[in-house]
Coordinates of C-alpha atoms (C1' of nucleotides) in Angstrom, one line a residue:
Chain D
M5 CA 5.5 -11.5 17.3
S6 CA 5.6 -15.3 17.0
V7 CA 9.0 -16.8 17.5
L8 CA 8.4 -20.1 15.8
K9 CA 11.8 -21.3 14.9
V10 CA 12.0 -23.9 12.2
S11 CA 14.2 -26.8 13.2
R12 CA 17.7 -26.7 11.6
D13 CA 20.4 -29.3 12.1
S14 CA 23.3 -27.4 10.6
Y15 CA 24.9 -24.0 10.7
H16 CA 24.0 -23.6 7.0
H17 CA 20.3 -23.5 6.3
G18 CA 20.3 -25.4 3.0
N19 CA 17.7 -23.5 1.1
L20 CA 17.4 -20.1 2.8
Q21 CA 16.4 -18.1 -0.2
E22 CA 13.3 -20.1 -0.9
A23 CA 12.5 -20.3 2.8
I24 CA 12.6 -16.6 3.1
I25 CA 10.3 -16.1 0.1
Q26 CA 7.8 -18.6 1.4
S27 CA 7.8 -17.1 4.9
A28 CA 7.5 -13.6 3.4
I29 CA 4.4 -14.7 1.3
K30 CA 2.9 -16.2 4.4
L31 CA 3.4 -13.1 6.5
I32 CA 2.2 -10.8 3.7
R33 CA -1.0 -12.9 3.4
K34 CA -1.6 -12.4 7.1
N35 CA -0.5 -8.8 7.7
G36 CA -0.5 -7.1 4.3
P37 CA 2.4 -5.9 2.1
D38 CA 3.1 -3.0 4.4
H39 CA 3.7 -4.5 7.9
L40 CA 6.1 -7.1 6.4
S41 CA 9.0 -7.3 8.7
M42 CA 12.5 -8.7 7.8
R43 CA 13.1 -9.6 11.4
E44 CA 9.8 -11.6 11.7
I45 CA 10.8 -13.5 8.6
S46 CA 14.2 -14.4 10.1
Y47 CA 12.6 -15.5 13.4
E48 CA 10.2 -17.7 11.5
V49 CA 12.9 -19.2 9.3
G50 CA 15.1 -19.7 12.3
V51 CA 18.0 -17.5 11.2
S52 CA 19.6 -14.3 12.3
P53 CA 18.1 -11.0 11.1
S54 CA 21.0 -10.2 8.8
A55 CA 21.1 -13.6 7.0
A56 CA 18.4 -12.5 4.5
Y57 CA 20.7 -9.7 3.2
H58 CA 22.9 -12.3 1.6
Y59 CA 20.1 -13.0 -0.9
F60 CA 18.2 -9.7 -1.1
P61 CA 19.9 -6.3 -1.1
D62 CA 17.0 -4.9 0.9
K63 CA 13.3 -5.4 1.8
D64 CA 12.0 -3.7 -1.3
S65 CA 13.7 -6.0 -3.7
L66 CA 12.4 -9.0 -1.7
V67 CA 8.9 -7.6 -2.1
R68 CA 9.5 -7.0 -5.8
G69 CA 10.7 -10.5 -6.3
I70 CA 7.7 -11.9 -4.6
G71 CA 5.5 -9.7 -6.8
Q72 CA 7.1 -11.3 -9.9
H73 CA 6.5 -14.7 -8.4
L74 CA 2.9 -14.0 -7.8
F75 CA 2.2 -12.9 -11.3
G76 CA 3.4 -16.4 -12.4
E77 CA 1.0 -17.9 -9.8
L78 CA -1.9 -15.9 -11.0
A79 CA -1.2 -16.9 -14.6
S80 CA -1.0 -20.6 -13.8
M81 CA -4.3 -20.3 -11.8
I82 CA -6.0 -18.8 -14.8
T83 CA -4.5 -21.5 -17.1
K84 CA -5.9 -24.2 -14.9
S85 CA -9.3 -22.6 -14.7
I86 CA -9.9 -22.6 -18.5
E87 CA -8.7 -26.2 -19.1
K88 CA -12.2 -27.2 -18.1
F89 CA -13.6 -25.6 -21.3
P90 CA -11.7 -26.9 -24.4
G91 CA -12.8 -26.7 -28.0
T92 CA -13.4 -24.1 -30.7
S93 CA -17.2 -23.7 -30.4
A94 CA -18.7 -20.3 -29.7
R95 CA -20.0 -21.8 -26.4
A96 CA -16.6 -22.9 -25.3
S97 CA -15.0 -19.7 -26.3
K98 CA -17.5 -17.7 -24.3
L99 CA -17.1 -19.9 -21.2
R100 CA -13.3 -19.6 -21.4
F101 CA -13.5 -15.8 -21.7
R102 CA -15.8 -15.5 -18.7
E103 CA -13.8 -18.0 -16.7
I104 CA -10.6 -15.9 -17.1
G105 CA -12.4 -13.0 -15.5
R106 CA -13.8 -15.2 -12.7
A107 CA -10.4 -16.7 -12.0
Y108 CA -8.8 -13.3 -11.7
F109 CA -11.5 -12.1 -9.3
K110 CA -11.4 -15.3 -7.3
W111 CA -7.6 -14.9 -6.8
A112 CA -8.2 -11.3 -5.6
V113 CA -10.9 -12.3 -3.1
K114 CA -9.0 -15.3 -1.8
E115 CA -5.7 -13.5 -1.4
P116 CA -6.5 -9.8 -0.9
N117 CA -3.1 -9.0 0.5
L118 CA -1.2 -10.7 -2.3
F119 CA -3.4 -8.9 -4.8
R120 CA -2.6 -5.6 -3.1
L121 CA 1.0 -6.4 -3.3
M122 CA 0.8 -7.1 -7.0
F123 CA -1.2 -4.0 -8.0
G124 CA -0.7 -1.5 -5.1
G125 CA 2.6 0.0 -6.1
F126 CA 4.8 -2.3 -4.2
C127 CA 6.3 -3.9 -7.3
S128 CA 5.8 -1.5 -10.2
S129 CA 6.7 -3.1 -13.5
D130 CA 9.8 -1.6 -15.2
E131 CA 9.6 -0.4 -18.8
Q132 CA 11.8 -3.3 -19.9
T133 CA 9.3 -6.1 -19.3
S134 CA 6.4 -5.5 -21.7
Y135 CA 2.9 -6.4 -20.6
K136 CA 2.6 -8.2 -23.9
E137 CA 4.9 -10.9 -22.7
D138 CA 2.8 -11.5 -19.6
A139 CA 1.3 -15.0 -19.5
S140 CA -2.1 -13.8 -18.4
Y141 CA -2.3 -11.1 -21.1
I142 CA -1.4 -13.7 -23.7
M143 CA -4.2 -16.0 -22.5
L144 CA -6.7 -13.2 -22.6
K145 CA -5.6 -12.3 -26.1
K146 CA -6.1 -15.9 -27.3
A147 CA -9.5 -16.0 -25.6
L148 CA -10.6 -12.9 -27.5
D149 CA -9.2 -14.3 -30.8
D150 CA -11.2 -17.5 -30.2
L151 CA -14.4 -15.4 -29.5
V152 CA -14.1 -13.7 -32.9
A153 CA -13.1 -16.9 -34.7
S154 CA -16.0 -18.8 -33.3
G155 CA -18.4 -16.1 -34.2
A156 CA -19.2 -15.3 -30.6
M157 CA -18.1 -11.7 -30.8
P158 CA -18.3 -9.1 -33.6
S159 CA -14.8 -8.3 -34.9
K160 CA -15.4 -4.6 -34.6
F161 CA -14.8 -4.8 -30.8
R162 CA -11.7 -6.9 -31.2
P163 CA -9.1 -4.1 -31.1
Y164 CA -10.4 -3.0 -27.7
G165 CA -10.8 -6.4 -26.3
E166 CA -7.7 -6.7 -24.2
I167 CA -7.8 -3.3 -22.7
L168 CA -11.5 -3.3 -22.0
A169 CA -11.6 -6.8 -20.4
W170 CA -8.5 -6.5 -18.4
S171 CA -9.3 -3.0 -17.1
C172 CA -12.8 -4.0 -16.2
V173 CA -11.8 -7.1 -14.3
Q174 CA -8.9 -5.4 -12.6
G175 CA -11.0 -2.4 -11.6
A176 CA -13.9 -4.3 -10.4
S177 CA -11.7 -6.7 -8.4
N178 CA -9.9 -3.7 -6.8
L179 CA -13.1 -1.8 -6.0
I180 CA -14.9 -4.8 -4.5
L181 CA -11.8 -5.7 -2.5
E182 CA -11.6 -2.3 -0.9
G183 CA -15.3 -2.2 -0.1
H184 CA -16.3 0.3 -2.7
L185 CA -18.6 -2.1 -4.5
P186 CA -20.5 -5.1 -3.2
K187 CA -19.1 -8.6 -3.8
N188 CA -22.1 -9.7 -6.0
A189 CA -21.3 -6.8 -8.4
F190 CA -18.7 -8.9 -10.2
E191 CA -21.1 -11.2 -12.0
D192 CA -23.1 -8.1 -13.0
L193 CA -19.9 -6.7 -14.5
L194 CA -19.2 -9.8 -16.5
D195 CA -22.8 -9.7 -17.8
G196 CA -22.5 -6.1 -18.7
L197 CA -19.1 -6.6 -20.4
E198 CA -20.4 -9.4 -22.6
L199 CA -23.6 -7.5 -23.4
A200 CA -21.5 -4.5 -24.4
L201 CA -19.1 -6.5 -26.5
G202 CA -21.9 -8.3 -28.2
V203 CA -20.8 -11.7 -26.9
K204 CA -23.5 -14.3 -27.4
Chain F
M28 CA 15.1 13.2 7.1
S29 CA 14.4 16.9 6.7
V30 CA 14.1 18.8 10.0
L31 CA 12.3 21.9 8.7
K32 CA 10.6 23.3 11.8
V33 CA 7.6 25.4 11.0
S34 CA 7.8 28.6 13.1
R35 CA 5.5 28.6 16.1
D36 CA 5.1 31.5 18.5
S37 CA 3.3 29.8 21.3
Y38 CA 3.4 26.5 23.2
H39 CA 0.1 25.6 21.7
H40 CA 0.1 25.2 18.0
G41 CA -3.3 26.6 17.1
N42 CA -4.4 24.2 14.4
L43 CA -2.3 21.1 14.9
Q44 CA -4.9 18.6 13.6
E45 CA -5.1 20.3 10.2
A46 CA -1.3 20.9 10.1
I47 CA -0.7 17.2 10.7
I48 CA -3.1 16.1 7.9
Q49 CA -1.5 18.6 5.4
S50 CA 2.0 17.5 6.3
A51 CA 1.0 13.8 6.1
I52 CA -0.5 14.4 2.6
K53 CA 2.7 16.2 1.5
L54 CA 4.9 13.3 2.8
I55 CA 2.7 10.6 1.3
R56 CA 2.9 12.4 -2.1
K57 CA 6.6 12.3 -1.8
N58 CA 7.3 8.9 -0.2
G59 CA 4.2 6.8 -0.7
P60 CA 1.5 5.6 1.7
D61 CA 3.9 3.1 3.2
H62 CA 7.0 5.0 4.3
L63 CA 4.8 7.6 6.0
S64 CA 6.5 8.4 9.4
M65 CA 4.7 9.9 12.4
R66 CA 8.0 11.3 13.6
E67 CA 8.7 13.0 10.2
I68 CA 5.3 14.6 10.4
S69 CA 6.0 16.0 13.9
Y70 CA 9.4 17.4 12.8
E71 CA 7.8 19.1 9.8
V72 CA 5.0 20.6 11.9
G73 CA 7.4 21.6 14.6
V74 CA 5.9 19.6 17.4
S75 CA 7.0 16.7 19.6
P76 CA 6.5 13.1 18.3
S77 CA 3.7 12.4 20.7
A78 CA 1.6 15.4 20.0
A79 CA -0.2 13.8 17.1
Y80 CA -1.6 11.2 19.3
H81 CA -3.9 13.7 20.8
Y82 CA -5.8 13.9 17.6
F83 CA -5.3 10.4 16.0
P84 CA -5.3 7.2 18.1
D85 CA -2.7 5.7 15.8
K86 CA -1.0 6.0 12.4
D87 CA -3.6 3.8 10.6
S88 CA -6.5 6.1 11.6
L89 CA -4.6 9.1 10.4
V90 CA -4.1 7.4 7.1
R91 CA -7.8 6.4 6.9
G92 CA -8.8 9.9 7.7
I93 CA -6.6 11.2 4.9
G94 CA -8.2 8.6 2.6
Q95 CA -11.7 10.0 3.3
H96 CA -10.4 13.5 2.7
L97 CA -8.9 12.5 -0.7
F98 CA -12.2 11.0 -1.9
G99 CA -13.7 14.4 -1.4
E100 CA -10.9 16.0 -3.3
L101 CA -11.3 13.6 -6.2
A102 CA -15.0 14.2 -6.4
S103 CA -14.6 18.0 -6.5
M104 CA -11.9 17.6 -9.1
I105 CA -14.4 15.7 -11.2
T106 CA -17.1 18.2 -10.6
K107 CA -14.9 21.0 -11.8
S108 CA -13.9 19.1 -14.9
I109 CA -17.5 18.6 -16.2
E110 CA -18.6 22.2 -15.6
K111 CA -17.0 23.0 -18.9
F112 CA -19.7 21.0 -20.7
P113 CA -23.2 22.1 -19.6
G114 CA -26.4 21.4 -21.4
T115 CA -28.7 18.5 -22.3
S116 CA -27.6 17.8 -25.8
A117 CA -26.2 14.4 -26.8
R118 CA -22.9 16.0 -27.6
A119 CA -22.6 17.6 -24.2
S120 CA -23.7 14.4 -22.4
K121 CA -21.0 12.5 -24.3
L122 CA -18.3 15.0 -23.5
R123 CA -19.2 15.0 -19.8
F124 CA -19.2 11.2 -19.7
R125 CA -15.7 11.1 -21.3
E126 CA -14.4 14.0 -19.1
I127 CA -15.3 12.1 -15.9
G128 CA -13.1 9.3 -16.9
R129 CA -10.3 11.6 -18.0
A130 CA -10.4 13.6 -14.8
Y131 CA -10.3 10.3 -12.8
F132 CA -7.2 9.2 -14.8
K133 CA -5.6 12.6 -14.6
W134 CA -5.8 12.5 -10.8
A135 CA -4.3 9.1 -10.7
V136 CA -1.4 10.1 -12.9
K137 CA -0.8 13.5 -11.2
E138 CA -0.9 12.0 -7.7
P139 CA 0.1 8.3 -8.0
N140 CA 0.9 7.9 -4.3
L141 CA -2.4 9.5 -3.2
F142 CA -4.3 7.2 -5.7
R143 CA -2.4 4.2 -4.2
L144 CA -3.5 5.3 -0.7
M145 CA -7.1 5.6 -1.8
F146 CA -7.3 2.2 -3.6
G147 CA -4.4 0.2 -2.2
G148 CA -6.0 -1.2 0.9
F149 CA -4.8 1.5 3.3
C150 CA -8.2 2.9 3.9
S151 CA -10.8 0.2 3.0
S152 CA -14.3 1.4 3.1
D153 CA -16.5 0.1 5.9
E154 CA -19.9 -1.5 5.1
Q155 CA -21.7 1.4 6.7
T156 CA -20.8 4.0 4.1
S157 CA -22.5 2.8 0.9
Y158 CA -20.8 3.5 -2.4
K159 CA -24.1 4.9 -3.6
E160 CA -23.6 8.0 -1.4
D161 CA -20.2 8.7 -2.9
A162 CA -20.2 12.0 -4.7
S163 CA -18.2 10.6 -7.7
Y164 CA -20.6 7.7 -8.0
I165 CA -23.6 10.1 -8.0
M166 CA -22.0 12.2 -10.8
L167 CA -21.3 9.1 -12.9
K168 CA -24.9 8.0 -12.4
K169 CA -26.2 11.4 -13.6
A170 CA -23.9 11.4 -16.6
L171 CA -25.2 8.0 -17.6
D172 CA -28.8 9.2 -17.2
D173 CA -28.1 12.2 -19.3
L174 CA -26.5 10.0 -22.0
V175 CA -29.7 7.9 -22.3
A176 CA -32.0 10.9 -22.0
S177 CA -30.3 12.7 -24.8
G178 CA -30.3 9.6 -27.0
A179 CA -26.5 9.3 -27.0
M180 CA -26.7 5.8 -25.5
P181 CA -29.1 2.9 -25.9
S182 CA -31.1 2.3 -22.7
K183 CA -30.3 -1.5 -22.8
F184 CA -26.8 -0.8 -21.5
R185 CA -28.0 1.6 -18.8
P186 CA -28.2 -1.0 -16.0
Y187 CA -24.5 -1.8 -16.4
G188 CA -23.4 1.7 -16.9
E189 CA -22.0 2.5 -13.5
I190 CA -20.2 -0.7 -12.9
L191 CA -18.7 -0.9 -16.4
A192 CA -17.5 2.6 -16.6
W193 CA -16.2 2.8 -13.0
S194 CA -14.5 -0.5 -13.2
C195 CA -12.9 0.2 -16.6
V196 CA -11.6 3.6 -15.6
Q197 CA -10.4 2.4 -12.2
G198 CA -8.7 -0.7 -13.6
A199 CA -7.0 1.2 -16.5
S200 CA -5.8 3.9 -14.2
N201 CA -4.4 1.3 -11.8
L202 CA -2.7 -0.8 -14.5
I203 CA -1.2 2.2 -16.3
L204 CA 0.0 3.6 -13.0
E205 CA 1.9 0.4 -12.1
G206 CA 3.4 0.1 -15.5
H207 CA 1.3 -2.8 -16.7
L208 CA -0.1 -0.8 -19.6
P209 CA 1.3 2.2 -21.5
K210 CA 0.0 5.7 -20.7
N211 CA -1.5 6.2 -24.1
A212 CA -3.8 3.2 -23.6
F213 CA -6.3 5.3 -21.6
E214 CA -7.8 7.1 -24.5
D215 CA -8.0 3.8 -26.4
L216 CA -9.9 2.4 -23.4
L217 CA -12.4 5.3 -23.5
D218 CA -12.8 4.8 -27.2
G219 CA -13.5 1.1 -26.7
L220 CA -15.9 1.8 -23.8
E221 CA -18.0 4.2 -25.8
L222 CA -18.0 1.9 -28.8
A223 CA -19.1 -1.0 -26.7
L224 CA -21.8 1.0 -24.9
G225 CA -23.0 2.3 -28.3
V226 CA -22.3 5.9 -27.3
K227 CA -22.4 8.2 -30.3
Chain Q
dC13 C1' -7.4 40.7 37.7
dT14 C1' -7.1 36.0 39.9
dG15 C1' -7.2 31.2 40.5
dG16 C1' -8.7 26.8 39.2
dT17 C1' -9.9 23.7 35.3
dT18 C1' -9.0 21.7 31.1
dA19 C1' -7.0 21.2 26.7
dT20 C1' -2.7 20.9 24.7
dC21 C1' 1.9 19.6 24.2
dT22 C1' 6.7 17.8 25.9
dG23 C1' 10.3 14.4 27.4
dA24 C1' 11.6 10.3 28.3
dA25 C1' 11.1 5.6 27.9
dT26 C1' 9.8 0.9 25.8
dA27 C1' 9.8 -2.1 22.3
dG28 C1' 10.3 -3.0 17.5
dT29 C1' 12.4 -1.9 12.8
dG30 C1' 15.9 -2.0 8.4
dT31 C1' 20.5 -2.4 7.5
dT32 C1' 25.7 -2.8 7.9
dC33 C1' 29.8 -5.3 8.8
dA34 C1' 33.6 -7.7 11.1
dG35 C1' 34.1 -12.2 12.2
dA36 C1' 32.6 -17.2 13.1
dT37 C1' 31.2 -21.4 10.9
dT38 C1' 31.0 -24.8 7.5
dA39 C1' 30.7 -26.7 2.7
dT40 C1' 33.5 -27.5 -1.3
dG41 C1' 37.0 -28.3 -4.7
dG42 C1' 42.1 -29.1 -5.5
Chain R
dC9 C1' 43.6 -32.6 4.3
dC10 C1' 43.8 -27.9 3.6
dA11 C1' 42.7 -23.4 1.5
dT12 C1' 39.1 -20.9 -0.3
dA13 C1' 34.6 -19.5 -0.9
dA14 C1' 29.9 -19.5 0.6
dT15 C1' 27.1 -18.9 4.4
dC16 C1' 25.4 -17.3 8.6
dT17 C1' 25.9 -14.8 13.4
dG18 C1' 26.2 -10.8 16.9
dA19 C1' 26.5 -6.5 17.8
dA20 C1' 25.8 -2.1 16.5
dC21 C1' 23.4 2.2 14.5
dA22 C1' 19.8 5.0 13.4
dC23 C1' 15.2 5.0 12.9
dT24 C1' 10.2 3.8 14.0
dA25 C1' 5.3 3.7 16.7
dT26 C1' 3.3 4.3 20.8
dT27 C1' 2.5 5.3 25.9
dC28 C1' 2.4 8.2 29.9
dA29 C1' 3.6 11.3 33.7
dG30 C1' 4.2 15.9 33.9
dA31 C1' 4.9 20.8 32.0
dT32 C1' 2.5 24.6 29.8
dA33 C1' -0.9 27.8 28.5
dA34 C1' -5.6 28.9 27.2
dC35 C1' -10.0 29.7 29.1
dC36 C1' -13.6 30.8 32.2
dA37 C1' -15.9 31.7 36.7
dG38 C1' -15.7 34.8 40.5

DNA sequence: CTGGTTATCTGAATAGTGTTCAGATTATGG
DNA sequence: CCATAATCTGAACACTATTCAGATAACCAG
């Protein structure tokens, strides 16, 4: 284990909670959501093993908190990716729709261990927080509305748009990540999805 | 931790490797793929903590082995589920296709922790074993061929059949399991998939 | 039936883990 | 400036994976 103590001038750390989260994310990226060690975090942050328990009741809640944080990161990544294609034309709508899927997949491939943390049962969503309030879901919804409004997609498919698109992209990302499908399969999936949904 | 020793008459266990696997599956079902403990397995099986290392070099290879085993279980579950709908009619083809998805989802819901083990990065597939040799994949392929042959699906969607169907079902199962979509969304997904693929 | 070989399992040890808690330290507000 | 509250430490407990020398028993040749 690396014992890279971060320099600290005072007895109090200053911003320990955030430092713990950042260190945890870094370690999860390297070692996976399982294999995260509270003690390794404290060594990295330069603090005693018990200090973290002032901010997180246990390891699982730290992991869950990071999960929440990552869903926000993914959403802002998607937001940024579709800013390149503004406008109400059918062409722009189609590009935005496709880009949402691509951004989702790119995130999964670039950060496999964070993706596993988000969707691997380490931070299951409670019933309280509805998926409908999720920022990514709202963007997908709007992209589908735009597709229909611009005439790029027949309205008969609209009711199934969210669930089909999200499930497809999630499933393909998952399967490719774990080696059950080749990496180049993702563009094929998007082609197939658009063909099936009559997007043109 | 439960210390339920299995009775053993002799110094040698007799079938320790299989007993370890079965106990591991049982414990993973209860506690999840992370939280699996080698020591708890040995206590359950009634053997010393180091005995397991005669059959598995470490915990990770035991988990990977169990993953392989579970893919076989899932495939045989699917096989059994479509035996109810034999024949070459369009109706039978359609029922088989739908039943494959349903069986996959049922497995995920009935055994969430085993599903997480299979697709959560605990036993990533190596490049050697191609997905094309997977029994479930072969069944899906045949179901799609039957759909086209019986006239229940336009052939223009055929090239995307495997990846669309598998990704959809995998993604929806994953998302529902982790609380990102409601349980009743799965039948909607199948409706949408069949509508989009022109299955009728 | 005997004795040696080999597979199998034990016991103890090492090093690392999550978590708790009494107490030490320091920031902060009156 | 001092009391209070927030923050962090150190030591402890019970647990974990993994290694390895040695104990045990199955098996097989004579």
